[in-house]
PDB file of C-alpha atoms in Angstrom:
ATOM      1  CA  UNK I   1     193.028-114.396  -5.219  1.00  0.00           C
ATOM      2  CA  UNK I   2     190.277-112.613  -6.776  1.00  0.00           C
ATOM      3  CA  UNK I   3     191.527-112.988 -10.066  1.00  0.00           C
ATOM      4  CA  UNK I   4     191.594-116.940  -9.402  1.00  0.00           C
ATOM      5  CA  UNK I   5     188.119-116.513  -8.491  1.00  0.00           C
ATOM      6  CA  UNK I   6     186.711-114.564 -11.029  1.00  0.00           C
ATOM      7  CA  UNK I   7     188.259-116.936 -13.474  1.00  0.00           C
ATOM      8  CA  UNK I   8     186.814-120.329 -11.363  1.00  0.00           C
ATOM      9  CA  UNK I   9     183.028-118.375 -11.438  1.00  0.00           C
ATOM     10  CA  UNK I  10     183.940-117.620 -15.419  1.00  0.00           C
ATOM     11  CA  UNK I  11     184.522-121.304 -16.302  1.00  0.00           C
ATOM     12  CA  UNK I  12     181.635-122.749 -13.849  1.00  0.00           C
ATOM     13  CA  UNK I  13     179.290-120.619 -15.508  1.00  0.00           C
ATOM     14  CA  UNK I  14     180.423-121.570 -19.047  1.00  0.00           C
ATOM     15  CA  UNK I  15     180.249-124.985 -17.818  1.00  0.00           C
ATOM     16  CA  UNK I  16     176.771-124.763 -16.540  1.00  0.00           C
ATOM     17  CA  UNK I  17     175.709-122.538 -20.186  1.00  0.00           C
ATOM     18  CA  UNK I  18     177.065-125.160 -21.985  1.00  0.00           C
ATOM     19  CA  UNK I  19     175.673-128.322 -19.955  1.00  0.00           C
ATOM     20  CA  UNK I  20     171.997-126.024 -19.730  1.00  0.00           C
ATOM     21  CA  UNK I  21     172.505-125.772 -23.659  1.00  0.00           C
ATOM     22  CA  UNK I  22     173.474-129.605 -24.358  1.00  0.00           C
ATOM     23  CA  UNK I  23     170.437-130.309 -22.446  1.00  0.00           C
ATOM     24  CA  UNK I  24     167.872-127.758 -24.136  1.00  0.00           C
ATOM     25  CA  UNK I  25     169.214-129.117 -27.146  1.00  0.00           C
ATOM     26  CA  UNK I  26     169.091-132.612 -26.009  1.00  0.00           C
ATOM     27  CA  UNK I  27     165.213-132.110 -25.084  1.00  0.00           C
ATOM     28  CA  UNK I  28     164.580-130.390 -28.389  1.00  0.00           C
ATOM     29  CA  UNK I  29     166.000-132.937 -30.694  1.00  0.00           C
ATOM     30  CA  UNK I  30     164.090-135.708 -28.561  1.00  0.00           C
ATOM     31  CA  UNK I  31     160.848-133.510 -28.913  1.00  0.00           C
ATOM     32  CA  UNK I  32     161.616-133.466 -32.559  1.00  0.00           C
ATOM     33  CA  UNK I  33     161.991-137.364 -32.712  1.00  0.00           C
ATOM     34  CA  UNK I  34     159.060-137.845 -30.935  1.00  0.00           C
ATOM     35  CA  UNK I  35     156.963-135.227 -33.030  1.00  0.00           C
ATOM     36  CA  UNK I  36     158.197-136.499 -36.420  1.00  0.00           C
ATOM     37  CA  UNK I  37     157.267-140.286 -35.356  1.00  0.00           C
ATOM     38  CA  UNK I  38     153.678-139.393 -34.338  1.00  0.00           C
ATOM     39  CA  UNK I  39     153.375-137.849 -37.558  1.00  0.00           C
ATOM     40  CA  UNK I  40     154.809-140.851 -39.651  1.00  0.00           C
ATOM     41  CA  UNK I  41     152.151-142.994 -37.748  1.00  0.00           C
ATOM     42  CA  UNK I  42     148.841-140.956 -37.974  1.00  0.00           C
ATOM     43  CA  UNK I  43     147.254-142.155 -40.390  1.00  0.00           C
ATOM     44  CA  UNK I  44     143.785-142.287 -41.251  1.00  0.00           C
ATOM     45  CA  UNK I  45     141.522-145.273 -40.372  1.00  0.00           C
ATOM     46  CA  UNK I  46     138.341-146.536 -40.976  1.00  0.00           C
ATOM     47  CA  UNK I  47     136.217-149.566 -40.224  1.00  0.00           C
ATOM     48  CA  UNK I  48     132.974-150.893 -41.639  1.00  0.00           C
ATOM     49  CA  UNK I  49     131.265-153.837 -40.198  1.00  0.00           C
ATOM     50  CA  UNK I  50     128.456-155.992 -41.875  1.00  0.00           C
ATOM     51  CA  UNK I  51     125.173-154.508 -40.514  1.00  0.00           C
ATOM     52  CA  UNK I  52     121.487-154.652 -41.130  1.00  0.00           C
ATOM     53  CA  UNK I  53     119.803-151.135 -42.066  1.00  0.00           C
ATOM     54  CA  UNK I  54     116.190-149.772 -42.864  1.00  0.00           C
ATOM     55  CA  UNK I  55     118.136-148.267 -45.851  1.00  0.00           C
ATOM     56  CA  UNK I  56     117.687-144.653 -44.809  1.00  0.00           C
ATOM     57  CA  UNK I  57     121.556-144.956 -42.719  1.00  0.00           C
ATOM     58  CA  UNK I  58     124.570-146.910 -42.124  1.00  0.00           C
ATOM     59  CA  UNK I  59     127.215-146.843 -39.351  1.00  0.00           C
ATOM     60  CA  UNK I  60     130.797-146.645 -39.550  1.00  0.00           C
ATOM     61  CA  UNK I  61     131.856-148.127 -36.116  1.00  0.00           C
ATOM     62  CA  UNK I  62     135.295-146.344 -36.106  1.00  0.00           C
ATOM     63  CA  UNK I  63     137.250-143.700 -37.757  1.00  0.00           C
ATOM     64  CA  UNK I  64     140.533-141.638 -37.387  1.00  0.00           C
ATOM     65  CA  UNK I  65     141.008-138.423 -39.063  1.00  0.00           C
ATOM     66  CA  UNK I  66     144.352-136.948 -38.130  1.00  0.00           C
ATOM     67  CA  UNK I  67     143.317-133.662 -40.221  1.00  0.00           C
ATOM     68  CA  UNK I  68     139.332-133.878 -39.560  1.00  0.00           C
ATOM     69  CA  UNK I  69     137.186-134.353 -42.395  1.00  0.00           C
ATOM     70  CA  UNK I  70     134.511-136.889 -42.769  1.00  0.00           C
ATOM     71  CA  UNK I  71     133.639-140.786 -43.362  1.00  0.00           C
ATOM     72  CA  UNK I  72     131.863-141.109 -46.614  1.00  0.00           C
ATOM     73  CA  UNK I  73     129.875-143.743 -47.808  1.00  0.00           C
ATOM     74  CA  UNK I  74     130.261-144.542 -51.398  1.00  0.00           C
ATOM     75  CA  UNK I  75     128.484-147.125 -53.876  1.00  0.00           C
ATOM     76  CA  UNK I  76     130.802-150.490 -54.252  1.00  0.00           C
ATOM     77  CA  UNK I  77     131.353-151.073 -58.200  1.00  0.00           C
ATOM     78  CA  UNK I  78     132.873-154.323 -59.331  1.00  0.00           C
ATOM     79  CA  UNK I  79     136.502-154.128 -59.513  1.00  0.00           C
ATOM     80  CA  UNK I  80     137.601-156.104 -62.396  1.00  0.00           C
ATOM     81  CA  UNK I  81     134.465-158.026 -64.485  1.00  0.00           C
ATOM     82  CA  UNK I  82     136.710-159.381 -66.944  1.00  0.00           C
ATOM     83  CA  UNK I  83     138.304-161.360 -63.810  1.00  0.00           C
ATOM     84  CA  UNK I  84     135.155-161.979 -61.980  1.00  0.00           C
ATOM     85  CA  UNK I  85     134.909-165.517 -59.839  1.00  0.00           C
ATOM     86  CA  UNK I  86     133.911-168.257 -62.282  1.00  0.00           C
ATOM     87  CA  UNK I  87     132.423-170.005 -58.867  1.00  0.00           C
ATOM     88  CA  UNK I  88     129.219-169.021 -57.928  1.00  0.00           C
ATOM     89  CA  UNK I  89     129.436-170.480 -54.739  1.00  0.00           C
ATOM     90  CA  UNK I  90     133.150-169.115 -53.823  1.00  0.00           C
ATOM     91  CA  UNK I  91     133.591-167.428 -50.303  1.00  0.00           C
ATOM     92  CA  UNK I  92     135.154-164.195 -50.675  1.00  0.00           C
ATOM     93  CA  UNK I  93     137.219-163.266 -47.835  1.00  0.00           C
ATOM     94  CA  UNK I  94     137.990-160.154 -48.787  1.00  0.00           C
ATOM     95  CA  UNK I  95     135.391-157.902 -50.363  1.00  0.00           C
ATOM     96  CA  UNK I  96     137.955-154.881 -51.303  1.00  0.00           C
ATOM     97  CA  UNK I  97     140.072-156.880 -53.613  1.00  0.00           C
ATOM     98  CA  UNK I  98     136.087-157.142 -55.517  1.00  0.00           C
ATOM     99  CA  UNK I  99     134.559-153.815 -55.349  1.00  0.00           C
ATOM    100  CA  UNK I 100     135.778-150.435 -55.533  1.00  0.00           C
ATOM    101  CA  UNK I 101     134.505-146.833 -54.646  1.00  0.00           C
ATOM    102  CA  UNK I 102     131.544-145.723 -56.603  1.00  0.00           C
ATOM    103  CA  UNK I 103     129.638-142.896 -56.567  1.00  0.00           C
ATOM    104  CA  UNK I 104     129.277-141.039 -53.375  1.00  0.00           C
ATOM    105  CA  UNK I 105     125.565-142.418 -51.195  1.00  0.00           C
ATOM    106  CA  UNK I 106     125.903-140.072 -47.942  1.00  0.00           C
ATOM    107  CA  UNK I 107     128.897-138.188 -45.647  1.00  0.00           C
ATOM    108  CA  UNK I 108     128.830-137.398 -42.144  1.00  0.00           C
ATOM    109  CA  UNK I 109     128.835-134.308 -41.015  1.00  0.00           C
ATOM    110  CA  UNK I 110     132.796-132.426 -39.816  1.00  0.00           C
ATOM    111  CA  UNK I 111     134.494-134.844 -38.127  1.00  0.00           C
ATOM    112  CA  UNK I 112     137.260-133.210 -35.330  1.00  0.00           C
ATOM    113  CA  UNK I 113     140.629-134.778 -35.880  1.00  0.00           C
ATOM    114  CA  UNK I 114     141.126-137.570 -33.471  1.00  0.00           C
ATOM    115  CA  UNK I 115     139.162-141.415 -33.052  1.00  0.00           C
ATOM    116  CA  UNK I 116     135.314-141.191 -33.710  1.00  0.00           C
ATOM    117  CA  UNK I 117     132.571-144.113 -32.858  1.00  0.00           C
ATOM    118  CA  UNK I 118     129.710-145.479 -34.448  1.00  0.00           C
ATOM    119  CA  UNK I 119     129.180-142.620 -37.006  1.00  0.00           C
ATOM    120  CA  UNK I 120     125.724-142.619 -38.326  1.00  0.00           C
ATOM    121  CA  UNK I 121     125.551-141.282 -41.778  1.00  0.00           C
ATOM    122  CA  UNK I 122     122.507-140.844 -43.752  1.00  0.00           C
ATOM    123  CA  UNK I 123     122.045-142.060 -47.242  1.00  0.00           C
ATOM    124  CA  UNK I 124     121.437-139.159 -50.107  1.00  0.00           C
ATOM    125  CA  UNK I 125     118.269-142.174 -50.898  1.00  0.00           C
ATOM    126  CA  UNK I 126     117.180-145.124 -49.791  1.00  0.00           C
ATOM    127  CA  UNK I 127     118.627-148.289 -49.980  1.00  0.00           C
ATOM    128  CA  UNK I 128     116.095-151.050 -51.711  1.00  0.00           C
ATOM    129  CA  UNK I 129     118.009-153.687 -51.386  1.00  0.00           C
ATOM    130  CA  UNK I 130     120.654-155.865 -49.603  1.00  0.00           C
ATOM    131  CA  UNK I 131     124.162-154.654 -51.075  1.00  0.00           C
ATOM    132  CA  UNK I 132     128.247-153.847 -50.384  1.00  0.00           C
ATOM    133  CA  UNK I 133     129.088-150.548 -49.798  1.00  0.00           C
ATOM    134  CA  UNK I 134     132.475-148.399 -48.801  1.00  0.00           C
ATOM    135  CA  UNK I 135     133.025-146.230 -46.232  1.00  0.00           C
ATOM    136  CA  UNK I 136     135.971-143.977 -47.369  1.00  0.00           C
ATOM    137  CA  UNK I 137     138.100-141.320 -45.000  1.00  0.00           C
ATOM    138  CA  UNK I 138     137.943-138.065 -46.726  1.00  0.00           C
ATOM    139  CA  UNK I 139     140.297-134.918 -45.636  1.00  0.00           C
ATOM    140  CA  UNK I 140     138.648-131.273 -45.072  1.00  0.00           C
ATOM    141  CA  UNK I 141     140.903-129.918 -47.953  1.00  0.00           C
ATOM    142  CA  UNK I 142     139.335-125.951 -47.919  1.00  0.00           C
ATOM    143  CA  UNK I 143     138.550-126.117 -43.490  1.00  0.00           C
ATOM    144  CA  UNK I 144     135.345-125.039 -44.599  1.00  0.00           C
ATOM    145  CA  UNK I 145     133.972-128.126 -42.429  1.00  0.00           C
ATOM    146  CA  UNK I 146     131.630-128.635 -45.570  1.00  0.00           C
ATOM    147  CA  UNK I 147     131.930-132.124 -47.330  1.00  0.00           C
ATOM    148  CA  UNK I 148     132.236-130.562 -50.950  1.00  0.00           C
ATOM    149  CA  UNK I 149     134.071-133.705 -52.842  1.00  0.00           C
ATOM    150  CA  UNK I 150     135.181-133.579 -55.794  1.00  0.00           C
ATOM    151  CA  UNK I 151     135.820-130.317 -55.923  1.00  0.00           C
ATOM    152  CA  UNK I 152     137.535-130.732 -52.257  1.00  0.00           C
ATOM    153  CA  UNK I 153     137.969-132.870 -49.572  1.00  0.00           C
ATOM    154  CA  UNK I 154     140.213-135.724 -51.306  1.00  0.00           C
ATOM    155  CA  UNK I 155     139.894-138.922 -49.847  1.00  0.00           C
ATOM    156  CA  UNK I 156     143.069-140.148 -47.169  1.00  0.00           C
ATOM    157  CA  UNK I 157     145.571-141.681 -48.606  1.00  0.00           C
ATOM    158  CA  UNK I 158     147.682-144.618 -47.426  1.00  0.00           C
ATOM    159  CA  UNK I 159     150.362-146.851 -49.060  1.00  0.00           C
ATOM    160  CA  UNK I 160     149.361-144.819 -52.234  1.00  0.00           C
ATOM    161  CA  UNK I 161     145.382-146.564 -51.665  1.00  0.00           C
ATOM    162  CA  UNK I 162     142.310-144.708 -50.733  1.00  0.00           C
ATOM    163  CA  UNK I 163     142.149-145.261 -47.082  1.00  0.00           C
ATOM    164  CA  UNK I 164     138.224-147.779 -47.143  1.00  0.00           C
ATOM    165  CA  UNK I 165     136.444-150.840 -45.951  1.00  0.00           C
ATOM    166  CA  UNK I 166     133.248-152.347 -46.878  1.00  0.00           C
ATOM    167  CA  UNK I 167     130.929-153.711 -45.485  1.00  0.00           C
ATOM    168  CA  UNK I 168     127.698-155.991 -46.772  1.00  0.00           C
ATOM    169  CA  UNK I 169     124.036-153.843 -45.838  1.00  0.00           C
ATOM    170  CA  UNK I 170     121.523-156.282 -45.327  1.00  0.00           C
ATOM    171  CA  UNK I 171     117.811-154.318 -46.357  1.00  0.00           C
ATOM    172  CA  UNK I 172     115.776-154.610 -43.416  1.00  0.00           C
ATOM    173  CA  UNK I 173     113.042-155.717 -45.584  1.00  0.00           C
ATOM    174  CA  UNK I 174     114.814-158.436 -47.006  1.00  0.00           C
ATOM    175  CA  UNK I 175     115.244-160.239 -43.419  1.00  0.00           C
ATOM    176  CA  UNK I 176     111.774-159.625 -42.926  1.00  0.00           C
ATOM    177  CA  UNK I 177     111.029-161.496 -45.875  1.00  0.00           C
ATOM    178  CA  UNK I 178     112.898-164.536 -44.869  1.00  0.00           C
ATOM    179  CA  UNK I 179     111.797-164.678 -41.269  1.00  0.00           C
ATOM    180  CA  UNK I 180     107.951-164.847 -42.580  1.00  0.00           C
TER     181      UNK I 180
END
Protein backbone atom coordinates (compact mmCIF):
# COMPACT_ATOMS: atom_id res chain seq x y z
CA UNK A 1 0.00 0.00 0.00
CA UNK A 2 2.61 2.48 0.47
CA UNK A 3 4.07 1.95 -2.71
CA UNK A 4 0.47 2.72 -4.29
CA UNK A 5 0.63 5.77 -2.36
CA UNK A 6 3.81 7.10 -2.96
CA UNK A 7 3.13 6.62 -6.61
CA UNK A 8 -0.70 8.43 -6.32
CA UNK A 9 1.30 11.60 -4.28
CA UNK A 10 4.11 11.25 -7.32
CA UNK A 11 1.57 11.73 -10.14
CA UNK A 12 -0.74 14.40 -8.14
CA UNK A 13 2.18 16.42 -7.68
CA UNK A 14 3.32 16.19 -11.33
CA UNK A 15 -0.14 16.96 -12.11
CA UNK A 16 -0.36 20.00 -9.99
CA UNK A 17 3.65 21.12 -11.43
CA UNK A 18 2.42 20.77 -14.64
CA UNK A 19 -1.19 22.50 -14.31
CA UNK A 20 0.91 25.42 -11.88
CA UNK A 21 3.32 25.57 -15.03
CA UNK A 22 0.51 25.68 -17.89
CA UNK A 23 -0.86 28.41 -15.88
CA UNK A 24 2.43 30.55 -15.16
CA UNK A 25 2.92 30.13 -18.67
CA UNK A 26 -0.56 30.88 -19.58
CA UNK A 27 -0.31 34.30 -17.48
CA UNK A 28 3.05 35.08 -19.04
CA UNK A 29 2.16 34.73 -22.63
CA UNK A 30 -1.13 36.84 -21.86
CA UNK A 31 1.17 39.48 -20.06
CA UNK A 32 3.23 39.38 -23.17
CA UNK A 33 0.11 39.97 -25.47
CA UNK A 34 -1.02 42.57 -23.48
CA UNK A 35 2.52 44.32 -23.18
CA UNK A 36 3.31 44.05 -26.91
CA UNK A 37 -0.29 45.65 -27.81
CA UNK A 38 0.20 48.68 -25.51
CA UNK A 39 3.33 49.17 -27.18
CA UNK A 40 1.95 48.89 -30.85
CA UNK A 41 -0.62 51.60 -29.72
CA UNK A 42 1.48 54.32 -27.89
CA UNK A 43 2.05 56.55 -30.02
CA UNK A 44 2.77 60.04 -29.80
CA UNK A 45 0.06 62.76 -30.05
CA UNK A 46 -0.31 66.21 -30.31
CA UNK A 47 -3.00 68.82 -30.72
CA UNK A 48 -2.96 72.49 -31.65
CA UNK A 49 -6.01 74.57 -31.58
CA UNK A 50 -6.53 78.06 -33.28
CA UNK A 51 -5.78 80.60 -30.48
CA UNK A 52 -5.19 84.26 -30.01
CA UNK A 53 -1.63 85.20 -28.42
CA UNK A 54 0.29 88.47 -27.32
CA UNK A 55 3.04 86.78 -29.46
CA UNK A 56 5.42 86.16 -26.58
CA UNK A 57 3.60 82.17 -26.16
CA UNK A 58 1.38 79.65 -27.56
CA UNK A 59 -0.42 76.62 -26.05
CA UNK A 60 -0.49 73.18 -27.11
CA UNK A 61 -3.77 71.92 -25.45
CA UNK A 62 -2.66 68.21 -25.46
CA UNK A 63 0.25 66.00 -25.93
CA UNK A 64 1.40 62.31 -25.46
CA UNK A 65 4.93 61.39 -25.22
CA UNK A 66 5.27 57.68 -24.63
CA UNK A 67 9.24 58.25 -24.27
CA UNK A 68 9.07 61.99 -22.74
CA UNK A 69 10.52 64.65 -24.65
CA UNK A 70 8.93 67.88 -25.55
CA UNK A 71 6.19 69.75 -27.85
CA UNK A 72 7.96 72.09 -30.12
CA UNK A 73 6.70 74.83 -31.92
CA UNK A 74 8.07 75.29 -35.32
CA UNK A 75 7.57 78.04 -38.17
CA UNK A 76 4.82 76.69 -40.91
CA UNK A 77 6.56 77.01 -44.53
CA UNK A 78 4.42 76.53 -47.59
CA UNK A 79 4.33 73.05 -48.65
CA UNK A 80 4.27 72.98 -52.31
CA UNK A 81 4.21 76.80 -54.12
CA UNK A 82 4.30 75.42 -57.44
CA UNK A 83 0.74 73.81 -56.43
CA UNK A 84 -0.51 76.64 -54.41
CA UNK A 85 -4.59 77.35 -54.51
CA UNK A 86 -5.32 79.38 -57.64
CA UNK A 87 -8.56 80.62 -55.42
CA UNK A 88 -7.98 83.28 -53.24
CA UNK A 89 -11.02 82.85 -51.53
CA UNK A 90 -10.80 78.82 -51.11
CA UNK A 91 -11.49 77.37 -47.53
CA UNK A 92 -8.80 75.18 -46.55
CA UNK A 93 -9.87 72.48 -44.36
CA UNK A 94 -6.87 71.17 -43.69
CA UNK A 95 -3.88 73.39 -43.02
CA UNK A 96 -1.14 70.39 -42.89
CA UNK A 97 -1.64 69.25 -46.39
CA UNK A 98 -0.37 73.46 -46.94
CA UNK A 99 2.38 74.09 -44.61
CA UNK A 100 5.12 72.16 -43.30
CA UNK A 101 7.66 72.36 -40.32
CA UNK A 102 9.98 75.26 -40.47
CA UNK A 103 12.44 76.40 -38.40
CA UNK A 104 12.15 75.74 -34.76
CA UNK A 105 10.14 79.23 -32.71
CA UNK A 106 10.15 77.77 -28.96
CA UNK A 107 10.07 74.06 -26.96
CA UNK A 108 8.71 73.32 -23.73
CA UNK A 109 10.57 72.37 -21.18
CA UNK A 110 11.03 67.93 -20.34
CA UNK A 111 7.93 66.59 -20.75
CA UNK A 112 7.39 63.06 -18.42
CA UNK A 113 6.10 60.32 -20.64
CA UNK A 114 2.40 60.08 -20.33
CA UNK A 115 -0.78 62.80 -21.49
CA UNK A 116 0.16 66.54 -20.81
CA UNK A 117 -2.44 69.70 -20.91
CA UNK A 118 -2.36 73.04 -22.11
CA UNK A 119 1.48 73.32 -22.49
CA UNK A 120 2.58 76.85 -22.57
CA UNK A 121 5.66 77.31 -24.57
CA UNK A 122 7.44 80.46 -25.07
CA UNK A 123 8.50 81.81 -28.37
CA UNK A 124 12.56 82.20 -28.95
CA UNK A 125 10.87 86.09 -30.30
CA UNK A 126 7.95 87.63 -30.67
CA UNK A 127 5.34 87.04 -32.91
CA UNK A 128 4.33 90.42 -35.05
CA UNK A 129 1.82 89.17 -36.73
CA UNK A 130 -1.23 86.85 -37.20
CA UNK A 131 0.26 83.47 -38.72
CA UNK A 132 0.12 79.25 -38.88
CA UNK A 133 2.38 77.56 -36.90
CA UNK A 134 3.23 73.64 -35.91
CA UNK A 135 3.47 72.14 -32.86
CA UNK A 136 5.67 68.99 -33.40
CA UNK A 137 6.26 65.90 -30.69
CA UNK A 138 9.91 65.58 -30.30
CA UNK A 139 11.62 62.39 -28.42
CA UNK A 140 14.42 63.00 -25.57
CA UNK A 141 16.96 61.03 -27.79
CA UNK A 142 20.31 61.57 -25.21
CA UNK A 143 17.71 61.58 -21.54
CA UNK A 144 19.54 64.58 -20.96
CA UNK A 145 15.91 66.24 -20.47
CA UNK A 146 17.53 69.16 -22.60
CA UNK A 147 15.67 70.01 -25.94
CA UNK A 148 18.99 69.99 -28.09
CA UNK A 149 17.34 69.32 -31.79
CA UNK A 150 19.03 68.75 -34.39
CA UNK A 151 21.70 67.39 -32.95
CA UNK A 152 19.09 65.20 -30.72
CA UNK A 153 15.77 64.82 -29.82
CA UNK A 154 14.23 63.67 -33.36
CA UNK A 155 10.82 64.48 -33.80
CA UNK A 156 7.98 61.26 -33.20
CA UNK A 157 7.31 59.49 -35.86
CA UNK A 158 4.04 57.97 -37.07
CA UNK A 159 2.91 56.23 -40.32
CA UNK A 160 6.48 57.26 -41.49
CA UNK A 161 5.12 61.38 -40.85
CA UNK A 162 6.39 63.70 -38.26
CA UNK A 163 3.86 63.34 -35.59
CA UNK A 164 2.23 67.70 -35.87
CA UNK A 165 -0.77 69.92 -36.04
CA UNK A 166 -1.16 73.50 -36.69
CA UNK A 167 -2.84 75.79 -35.65
CA UNK A 168 -3.64 79.65 -36.98
CA UNK A 169 -2.08 82.47 -34.06
CA UNK A 170 -4.11 85.36 -34.24
CA UNK A 171 -1.56 88.62 -32.98
CA UNK A 172 -3.29 90.11 -30.22
CA UNK A 173 -2.68 93.37 -31.77
CA UNK A 174 -4.25 92.58 -34.85
CA UNK A 175 -7.81 91.96 -33.06
CA UNK A 176 -7.26 95.04 -31.36
CA UNK A 177 -7.02 96.72 -34.51
CA UNK A 178 -10.25 95.49 -35.84
CA UNK A 179 -12.32 95.93 -32.73
CA UNK A 180 -11.34 99.88 -32.79
Amino acid sequence: MSRAITVGVAVLAALVFLSGASIAFAATDAGTTVQDNETENETATVTFENQTSNGTAVVVNNTSLPEGGFAVIHAAAPADADNATEEENEIVTNMSEEYEPGEVLGNSTYLESGDHENVTIELNESLEESQVLIAMAHQDTNDNETYEFPEADDPYIADEEPVIDDALITFEDEMNETDD
